[in-house]
């Protein structure tokens, strides 16, 4: 044990001083307990991705960090989530790690910096952030080399000297968290999902369905939106890693606030509950599903009018999900249905063409957002892809996107008949662009109004 390690300084105002003798005592007397070393189950696929990245950047050093723990307050942290770029290339990661693809023999060799074990050193029991006695064992250097199938693995402590040397060498270096072009490339790599990714997304939707059923069960007696959020989150933690984004549990007029996640409102049996929630698997692939549910089990006539219109719009949008259509086509189709419905309800005046006139777009007062984004490791996946590949690109087989039209009638909107004010409806599904058209992964959650009422009744009958 070197001098620096002996100095076991307290990290916080409330940590005790640690006498050197205790450091010495704690450093020995531990039996060998090797981790079961194994390769990542998806290693072949992960290697292919790293090789594709290597081919795209000949001669450059490519640095992909796993990300750091984010401070919640002082010395407490949020649960760590691996940076998406690292997860895509490595499967998963521990905080502070870094993948380096080093130019080598016309391609690249892979080098990983991973946190070393610290048992036998003072930090083992004095470092509340990295000490293995505090936070559990790290994967370690040797185990990481095998698990990630990299050509070499070195301890994290070697990173500063490595980067300094790299800086001095004048080599071309690109870092995924600093280099916009590399981030863009990594985003675009993820636009097309492979069979494993589709299976994970399917699983995320299946667990999400069970989470919605837990929420429906809770809805029967829940006094506040928090109980709905808690019911869903419980399923996400029991069967998977987490929720893929903050759950939106919006009852009544809260549904008109798009990202309502305060979830502190009251539940009323004559109101709707807009529940936008998705389970994130251990692999970090996430679902993103919205259902708008009558809290009392039955839609009122006014709620049903709005609901059916959004449902029709969503159906039109999903029908437009097919290879070769442009990304915005589902949006165009859905907005056409909504705009026509708004005219029929007397909320918009004039012809449909006038309503859709790009110079006015008045329908957007009630629709508020477009209907699609890519879905995958991130809920808003591939967000750094270039517009020509994403927003202004064409749908290609293997893409996964949401279709999520909504209508939101604010409670104080004088352009809306009184009976509709305070009603917000969104219906959101996760759809694969398949050769034959759309494959709706979340269709396992009922969405037609009558089917939603039947679903609630069925869940309640077994509660
Ligand atoms: N839950 C966020 C979204 O639907 O995009
Ligand atoms: Mn969404
Ligand atoms: Mn959503």
Coordinates of C-alpha atoms and ligand atoms in Angstrom, one line a residue:
X1 CA 0.0 0.0 0.0
X2 CA 1.6 3.3 -1.0
X3 CA 1.6 6.5 1.0
X4 CA -1.2 8.2 -0.8
X5 CA -3.5 5.2 -0.2
X6 CA -2.7 5.3 3.5
X7 CA -4.0 8.8 3.8
X8 CA -7.7 7.8 3.8
X9 CA -9.0 11.3 4.2
X10 CA -12.6 11.7 5.1
X11 CA -14.8 12.5 2.0
X12 CA -17.5 14.3 3.8
X13 CA -18.1 16.4 6.9
X14 CA -19.6 13.4 8.7
X15 CA -17.0 10.7 7.7
X16 CA -14.7 9.6 10.5
X17 CA -10.9 9.9 10.4
X18 CA -9.3 6.6 9.6
X19 CA -6.2 5.7 11.5
X20 CA -3.4 4.2 9.4
X21 CA -3.4 1.0 11.5
X22 CA -7.0 0.4 10.4
X23 CA -6.2 1.0 6.8
X24 CA -3.5 -1.6 7.2
X25 CA -5.8 -4.0 9.0
X26 CA -8.5 -3.6 6.3
X27 CA -6.1 -4.2 3.5
X28 CA -5.5 -7.9 4.1
X29 CA -7.2 -11.1 5.2
X30 CA -9.6 -11.4 2.3
X31 CA -9.9 -14.6 0.4
X32 CA -9.9 -14.7 -3.4
X33 CA -13.4 -14.4 -4.8
X34 CA -13.1 -14.2 -8.6
X35 CA -16.1 -12.9 -10.5
X36 CA -17.6 -15.4 -12.9
X37 CA -15.9 -14.2 -16.0
X38 CA -17.9 -14.4 -19.2
X39 CA -18.3 -12.7 -22.5
X40 CA -21.3 -10.3 -23.2
X41 CA -24.1 -12.5 -24.7
X42 CA -24.3 -10.1 -27.6
X43 CA -20.6 -9.8 -28.2
X44 CA -20.6 -10.8 -31.9
X45 CA -23.2 -8.1 -32.6
X46 CA -21.4 -5.5 -30.6
X47 CA -18.1 -6.2 -32.3
X48 CA -19.7 -5.8 -35.7
X49 CA -20.9 -2.3 -34.6
X50 CA -17.4 -1.4 -33.5
X51 CA -16.0 -2.7 -36.8
X52 CA -18.5 -0.6 -38.7
X53 CA -17.5 2.5 -36.8
X54 CA -13.8 1.7 -37.4
X55 CA -14.4 1.5 -41.1
X56 CA -16.0 4.9 -41.1
X57 CA -13.1 6.6 -39.4
X58 CA -9.8 5.2 -40.7
X59 CA -6.8 6.6 -39.0
X60 CA -8.6 8.4 -36.2
X61 CA -8.5 7.7 -32.5
X62 CA -12.2 7.3 -31.5
X63 CA -13.0 7.9 -27.8
X64 CA -16.4 6.8 -26.4
X65 CA -16.9 7.4 -22.7
X66 CA -19.5 5.5 -20.7
X67 CA -20.5 8.7 -18.8
X68 CA -20.2 9.7 -15.1
X69 CA -22.4 9.5 -12.1
X70 CA -24.6 12.6 -11.9
X71 CA -24.8 14.3 -8.6
X72 CA -28.2 14.6 -7.0
X73 CA -27.0 16.5 -4.0
X74 CA -23.5 16.7 -2.4
X75 CA -22.3 13.2 -2.2
X76 CA -25.4 11.4 -3.3
X77 CA -26.0 10.5 -6.9
X78 CA -28.7 9.5 -9.4
X79 CA -28.7 5.9 -10.5
X80 CA -26.1 5.6 -13.2
X81 CA -27.2 5.1 -16.7
X82 CA -24.6 4.2 -19.3
X83 CA -24.2 6.8 -22.1
X84 CA -26.2 5.5 -25.1
X85 CA -23.3 5.6 -27.5
X86 CA -21.2 3.4 -25.2
X87 CA -24.2 1.1 -24.6
X88 CA -24.7 0.7 -28.3
X89 CA -21.0 -0.4 -28.9
X90 CA -20.3 -2.2 -25.6
X91 CA -23.7 -3.5 -24.3
X92 CA -23.5 -1.8 -20.9
X93 CA -20.9 0.1 -18.9
X94 CA -19.8 1.2 -15.5
X95 CA -19.2 4.9 -14.7
X96 CA -16.0 6.5 -15.9
X97 CA -15.1 3.9 -18.4
X98 CA -13.9 4.7 -21.9
X99 CA -13.6 2.8 -25.1
X100 CA -10.8 3.8 -27.4
X101 CA -10.5 2.6 -31.0
X102 CA -6.9 3.0 -31.8
X103 CA -5.8 3.1 -35.4
X104 CA -4.0 -0.1 -36.1
X105 CA -3.0 -2.1 -39.2
X106 CA -5.5 -0.4 -41.6
X107 CA -8.3 -0.7 -39.0
X108 CA -8.5 -0.2 -35.3
X109 CA -7.6 -2.1 -32.1
X110 CA -10.0 -1.8 -29.2
X111 CA -8.8 -0.6 -25.8
X112 CA -11.0 -0.2 -22.8
X113 CA -10.3 1.8 -19.7
X114 CA -12.2 0.2 -16.8
X115 CA -12.3 0.8 -13.1
X116 CA -10.0 -1.5 -11.3
X117 CA -10.8 -3.5 -8.2
X118 CA -9.9 -1.7 -5.0
X119 CA -10.0 -4.3 -2.4
X120 CA -6.8 -4.1 -0.4
X121 CA -6.6 -0.4 -0.8
X122 CA -7.8 2.3 1.5
X123 CA -10.5 3.5 -1.0
X124 CA -12.1 0.0 -0.7
X125 CA -13.8 1.1 2.5
X126 CA -13.3 4.9 2.7
X127 CA -14.5 6.0 -0.8
X128 CA -18.2 6.0 -0.6
X129 CA -18.5 6.6 -4.4
X130 CA -16.1 4.0 -5.8
X131 CA -15.1 1.8 -2.8
X132 CA -16.2 -1.7 -3.5
X133 CA -17.3 -2.2 0.1
X134 CA -19.7 0.8 -0.4
X135 CA -21.0 0.2 -3.9
X136 CA -20.2 -3.4 -4.8
X137 CA -17.6 -5.0 -6.9
X138 CA -16.5 -3.4 -10.2
X139 CA -16.2 -5.6 -13.2
X140 CA -12.4 -5.1 -13.0
X141 CA -9.8 -4.9 -15.7
X142 CA -9.3 -8.6 -16.5
X143 CA -12.9 -9.5 -16.4
X144 CA -13.8 -6.4 -18.5
X145 CA -11.4 -7.5 -21.2
X146 CA -13.2 -10.8 -21.5
X147 CA -16.7 -9.5 -21.0
X148 CA -16.4 -6.8 -23.7
X149 CA -14.1 -8.8 -26.0
X150 CA -11.7 -5.9 -26.4
X151 CA -8.1 -6.3 -27.5
X152 CA -6.8 -4.6 -24.4
X153 CA -8.0 -3.3 -21.1
X154 CA -6.3 -0.9 -18.7
X155 CA -7.3 0.7 -15.4
X156 CA -9.1 4.0 -15.3
X157 CA -6.2 5.6 -13.5
X158 CA -4.2 5.3 -16.7
X159 CA -6.6 7.6 -18.6
X160 CA -5.0 11.0 -17.8
X161 CA -1.5 10.0 -18.9
X162 CA -2.9 8.3 -22.0
X163 CA -4.9 11.4 -23.1
X164 CA -1.9 13.6 -22.4
X165 CA 0.3 11.5 -24.6
X166 CA -2.4 11.4 -27.3
X167 CA -2.6 15.2 -27.2
X168 CA 1.2 15.5 -27.5
X169 CA 1.3 13.1 -30.5
X170 CA -0.9 15.4 -32.6
X171 CA -3.0 12.3 -33.7
X172 CA -6.5 12.9 -35.0
X173 CA -8.8 12.3 -31.9
X174 CA -12.6 12.3 -31.9
X175 CA -14.7 11.9 -28.7
X176 CA -18.3 11.0 -28.9
X177 CA -19.4 13.5 -26.3
X178 CA -17.5 16.4 -27.9
X179 CA -17.4 15.8 -31.6
X180 CA -20.7 16.6 -33.3
X181 CA -19.9 14.7 -36.4
X182 CA -19.0 11.5 -34.6
X183 CA -22.2 11.8 -32.4
X184 CA -24.2 12.3 -35.6
X185 CA -22.6 9.2 -37.1
X186 CA -23.4 7.1 -34.0
X187 CA -27.0 8.4 -34.0
X188 CA -27.4 7.4 -37.7
X189 CA -25.9 4.0 -37.1
X190 CA -28.9 3.3 -34.7
X191 CA -31.6 4.3 -37.2
X192 CA -32.1 0.7 -38.4
X193 CA -32.7 -1.8 -35.6
X194 CA -31.6 -5.4 -35.9
X195 CA -33.4 -8.5 -34.8
X196 CA -32.0 -8.4 -31.2
X197 CA -33.0 -4.7 -30.8
X198 CA -36.6 -5.4 -32.1
X199 CA -36.8 -8.3 -29.6
X200 CA -35.8 -6.0 -26.8
X201 CA -38.3 -3.4 -27.9
X202 CA -41.0 -6.0 -28.1
X203 CA -40.1 -7.1 -24.5
X204 CA -40.2 -3.5 -23.3
X205 CA -43.7 -3.2 -24.7
X206 CA -44.8 -6.5 -23.1
X207 CA -43.6 -5.3 -19.7
X208 CA -45.1 -1.9 -20.3
X209 CA -48.5 -3.6 -20.9
X210 CA -48.3 -5.2 -17.5
X211 CA -47.3 -1.8 -16.0
X212 CA -50.3 -0.2 -17.5
X213 CA -52.5 -3.0 -16.0
X214 CA -50.9 -2.3 -12.6
X215 CA -51.8 1.4 -13.1
X216 CA -55.3 0.5 -14.2
X217 CA -55.7 -1.6 -11.0
X218 CA -54.4 1.4 -8.9
X219 CA -56.7 3.8 -10.8
X220 CA -59.8 2.2 -9.3
X221 CA -59.0 3.6 -5.8
X222 CA -56.2 6.1 -6.4
X223 CA -56.6 9.5 -4.9
X224 CA -53.7 11.1 -6.7
X225 CA -51.7 10.8 -9.9
X226 CA -48.7 9.7 -7.9
X227 CA -50.3 6.4 -7.1
X228 CA -50.5 5.7 -10.8
X229 CA -46.9 6.7 -11.4
X230 CA -45.8 4.5 -8.4
X231 CA -47.8 1.5 -9.7
X232 CA -46.1 1.7 -13.1
X233 CA -42.7 2.3 -11.8
X234 CA -42.9 -0.7 -9.5
X235 CA -43.5 -2.9 -12.5
X236 CA -40.6 -1.2 -14.4
X237 CA -38.2 -2.0 -11.5
X238 CA -39.5 -5.5 -10.8
X239 CA -39.3 -6.7 -14.4
X240 CA -36.8 -4.4 -16.0
X241 CA -34.2 -1.7 -15.3
X242 CA -36.3 1.4 -14.9
X243 CA -38.8 3.7 -16.7
X244 CA -37.3 5.0 -20.0
X245 CA -38.4 8.6 -19.1
X246 CA -40.4 10.3 -16.4
X247 CA -43.9 8.9 -16.4
X248 CA -46.7 11.3 -17.4
X249 CA -49.7 10.5 -15.2
X250 CA -52.1 13.4 -16.1
X251 CA -55.6 13.4 -14.9
X252 CA -58.3 15.7 -16.2
X253 CA -57.0 19.0 -17.5
X254 CA -53.4 18.1 -16.7
X255 CA -53.5 16.0 -19.8
X256 CA -53.4 19.3 -21.7
X257 CA -49.9 19.9 -20.4
X258 CA -47.8 17.8 -22.7
X259 CA -45.1 16.7 -20.4
X260 CA -47.0 16.8 -17.1
X261 CA -44.8 14.8 -14.8
X262 CA -45.4 16.6 -11.5
X263 CA -48.1 13.9 -11.1
X264 CA -49.4 15.5 -7.9
X265 CA -52.9 16.1 -9.0
X266 CA -56.2 14.5 -7.8
X267 CA -57.9 11.7 -9.6
X268 CA -61.6 12.2 -10.4
X269 CA -63.8 9.4 -11.6
X270 CA -65.5 11.5 -14.3
X271 CA -62.2 12.6 -15.8
X272 CA -59.6 11.0 -18.2
X273 CA -56.2 9.8 -17.2
X274 CA -53.5 10.3 -19.8
X275 CA -50.8 7.9 -19.0
X276 CA -47.6 8.2 -21.0
X277 CA -45.1 5.6 -19.7
X278 CA -42.5 3.2 -20.9
X279 CA -40.4 0.4 -19.4
X280 CA -36.7 0.4 -20.1
X281 CA -35.2 -3.1 -20.3
X282 CA -31.9 -4.1 -18.7
X283 CA -30.5 -3.7 -22.2
X284 CA -31.7 0.0 -22.0
X285 CA -34.2 -0.4 -24.9
X286 CA -37.3 1.4 -24.0
X287 CA -41.0 1.5 -24.8
X288 CA -42.9 4.8 -25.1
X289 CA -46.7 4.2 -24.9
X290 CA -49.6 6.5 -24.2
X291 CA -53.2 5.4 -23.4
X292 CA -55.9 7.8 -22.3
X293 CA -58.2 6.0 -19.9
X294 CA -61.6 6.9 -18.4
X295 CA -60.9 6.9 -14.7
X296 CA -64.4 5.7 -13.9
X297 CA -64.2 2.9 -16.5
X298 CA -66.4 4.6 -19.1
X299 CA -65.9 7.5 -21.5
X300 CA -68.5 10.3 -21.3
X301 CA -70.1 11.3 -24.6
X302 CA -67.8 14.4 -25.0
X303 CA -64.7 12.4 -24.1
X304 CA -65.6 9.8 -26.5
X305 CA -65.9 12.2 -29.4
X306 CA -62.4 13.5 -28.8
X307 CA -61.0 10.1 -28.2
X308 CA -62.4 8.6 -31.4
X309 CA -61.1 11.4 -33.4
X310 CA -57.6 10.9 -32.1
X311 CA -57.9 7.2 -32.6
X312 CA -58.8 7.7 -36.3
X313 CA -55.9 10.1 -36.7
X314 CA -53.5 7.6 -35.2
X315 CA -54.8 4.8 -37.4
X316 CA -54.2 7.0 -40.5
X317 CA -50.7 7.8 -39.2
X318 CA -49.9 4.1 -38.6
X319 CA -51.1 3.2 -42.1
X320 CA -48.6 5.6 -43.5
X321 CA -45.7 3.8 -41.8
X322 CA -44.2 1.9 -44.7
X323 CA -40.8 1.7 -46.4
X324 CA -40.3 4.5 -48.9
X325 CA -42.7 7.0 -47.3
X326 CA -41.1 10.0 -45.9
X327 CA -40.7 10.3 -42.2
X328 CA -43.3 13.2 -42.0
X329 CA -46.0 11.3 -43.9
X330 CA -47.6 9.7 -40.8
X331 CA -47.7 13.2 -39.3
X332 CA -49.4 14.7 -42.5
X333 CA -52.0 11.9 -42.6
X334 CA -52.8 12.2 -38.9
X335 CA -53.0 16.0 -39.0
X336 CA -55.4 15.8 -41.9
X337 CA -57.8 13.7 -39.9
X338 CA -57.5 15.9 -36.8
X339 CA -58.0 19.1 -38.8
X340 CA -61.0 17.7 -40.5
X341 CA -62.4 16.6 -37.2
X342 CA -61.8 20.1 -35.7
X343 CA -63.8 21.6 -38.6
X344 CA -66.6 19.1 -38.1
X345 CA -66.8 20.0 -34.4
X346 CA -67.0 23.7 -35.4
X347 CA -63.7 24.5 -33.6
X348 CA -61.9 25.4 -36.9
X349 CA -63.7 27.4 -39.6
X350 CA -63.2 27.3 -43.4
X351 CA -62.2 24.5 -45.7
X352 CA -59.8 21.7 -44.9
X353 CA -57.2 23.1 -47.3
X354 CA -57.4 26.5 -45.5
X355 CA -57.0 24.7 -42.1
X356 CA -53.9 22.9 -43.4
X357 CA -52.5 26.0 -45.1
X358 CA -48.8 26.0 -44.1
X359 CA -48.9 29.8 -43.6
X360 CA -51.6 29.3 -40.8
X361 CA -51.7 25.8 -39.4
X362 CA -54.3 26.9 -36.8
X363 CA -55.1 23.3 -36.0
X364 CA -51.8 23.2 -34.1
X365 CA -53.4 25.2 -31.3
X366 CA -55.1 21.9 -30.4
X367 CA -52.6 19.3 -31.7
X368 CA -49.4 20.9 -30.3
X369 CA -46.8 18.4 -31.5
X370 CA -45.9 16.2 -34.4
X371 CA -46.7 12.5 -34.2
X372 CA -43.4 10.7 -34.5
X373 CA -39.9 10.3 -33.2
X374 CA -37.4 7.4 -33.4
X375 CA -37.4 4.9 -30.5
X376 CA -34.6 2.6 -29.3
X377 CA -32.0 2.9 -26.6
X378 CA -33.2 6.4 -26.0
X379 CA -36.9 7.4 -25.9
X380 CA -36.1 10.1 -28.4
X381 CA -33.6 7.9 -30.2
X382 CA -31.1 9.0 -32.9
X383 CA -31.7 12.6 -32.0
X384 CA -28.4 13.7 -33.4
X385 CA -29.0 12.2 -36.9
X386 CA -28.9 14.7 -39.8
X387 CA -32.2 16.0 -41.0
X388 CA -31.8 14.4 -44.4
X389 CA -31.6 11.0 -42.7
X390 CA -34.3 11.5 -40.1
X391 CA -36.8 14.4 -40.2
X392 CA -36.5 14.8 -44.0
X393 CA -35.5 11.3 -44.7
X394 CA -37.4 8.2 -45.9
X395 CA -38.7 5.4 -43.7
X396 CA -36.6 2.3 -44.1
X397 CA -37.3 -1.2 -43.0
X398 CA -36.1 -1.8 -39.5
X399 CA -36.7 1.8 -38.2
X400 CA -38.9 2.0 -35.1
X401 CA -40.9 5.1 -34.4
X402 CA -43.8 6.3 -32.3
X403 CA -47.1 7.4 -33.8
X404 CA -48.7 9.6 -31.2
X405 CA -51.3 12.1 -32.2
X406 CA -53.2 14.1 -29.6
X407 CA -55.8 16.7 -29.1
X408 CA -55.6 19.1 -26.2
X409 CA -58.4 21.5 -25.3
X410 CA -57.1 23.8 -22.7
X411 CA -59.5 24.5 -19.9
X412 CA -59.4 28.3 -20.6
X413 CA -59.6 28.1 -24.4
X414 CA -62.5 30.2 -25.5
X415 CA -62.3 28.9 -29.1
X416 CA -63.5 25.5 -27.8
X417 CA -67.1 24.5 -26.9
X418 CA -67.4 24.3 -23.1
X419 CA -68.1 20.6 -23.1
X420 CA -64.6 19.9 -24.6
X421 CA -62.6 22.2 -22.4
X422 CA -60.1 20.5 -20.2
X423 CA -60.1 17.3 -22.2
X424 CA -56.7 16.1 -23.4
X425 CA -56.2 12.8 -25.3
X426 CA -53.1 11.2 -26.7
X427 CA -52.7 7.7 -28.1
X428 CA -49.1 6.5 -28.7
X429 CA -47.8 3.3 -30.1
X430 CA -44.4 2.0 -31.0
X431 CA -44.2 0.9 -34.6
X432 CA -41.6 -1.0 -36.7
X433 CA -41.3 -0.1 -40.4
X434 CA -41.6 -3.7 -41.8
X435 CA -41.5 -4.8 -45.4
X436 CA -45.2 -5.2 -45.6
X437 CA -46.0 -1.9 -43.7
X438 CA -46.3 -1.1 -40.1
X439 CA -45.8 -3.6 -37.3
X440 CA -47.3 -2.2 -34.1
X441 CA -45.3 -3.5 -31.1
X442 CA -47.6 -2.0 -28.6
X443 CA -50.9 -3.1 -30.2
X444 CA -51.0 -5.6 -27.3
X445 CA -52.3 -2.6 -25.2
X446 CA -56.0 -2.1 -26.4
X447 CA -56.6 1.4 -27.8
X448 CA -60.0 1.5 -29.5
X449 CA -62.4 3.2 -27.1
X450 CA -64.7 0.2 -26.5
X451 CA -61.6 -2.1 -26.2
X452 CA -60.1 0.2 -23.6
X453 CA -63.4 0.1 -21.5
X454 CA -63.4 -3.7 -21.8
X455 CA -59.7 -3.8 -20.8
X456 CA -60.3 -1.7 -17.7
X457 CA -63.3 -3.9 -16.7
X458 CA -61.3 -7.0 -17.2
X459 CA -58.4 -5.7 -15.1
X460 CA -60.7 -4.6 -12.3
X461 CA -62.5 -7.9 -12.4
X462 CA -59.3 -9.7 -11.4
X463 CA -58.1 -7.0 -9.0
Ligands
LIG1 N1 -43.0 10.5 -23.5 C1 -42.4 11.4 -24.4 C2 -42.9 11.3 -25.7 O1 -43.9 10.7 -25.9 O2 -42.2 11.6 -26.6
LIG2 MN1 -43.2 9.6 -27.7
LIG3 MN1 -44.7 9.1 -24.8

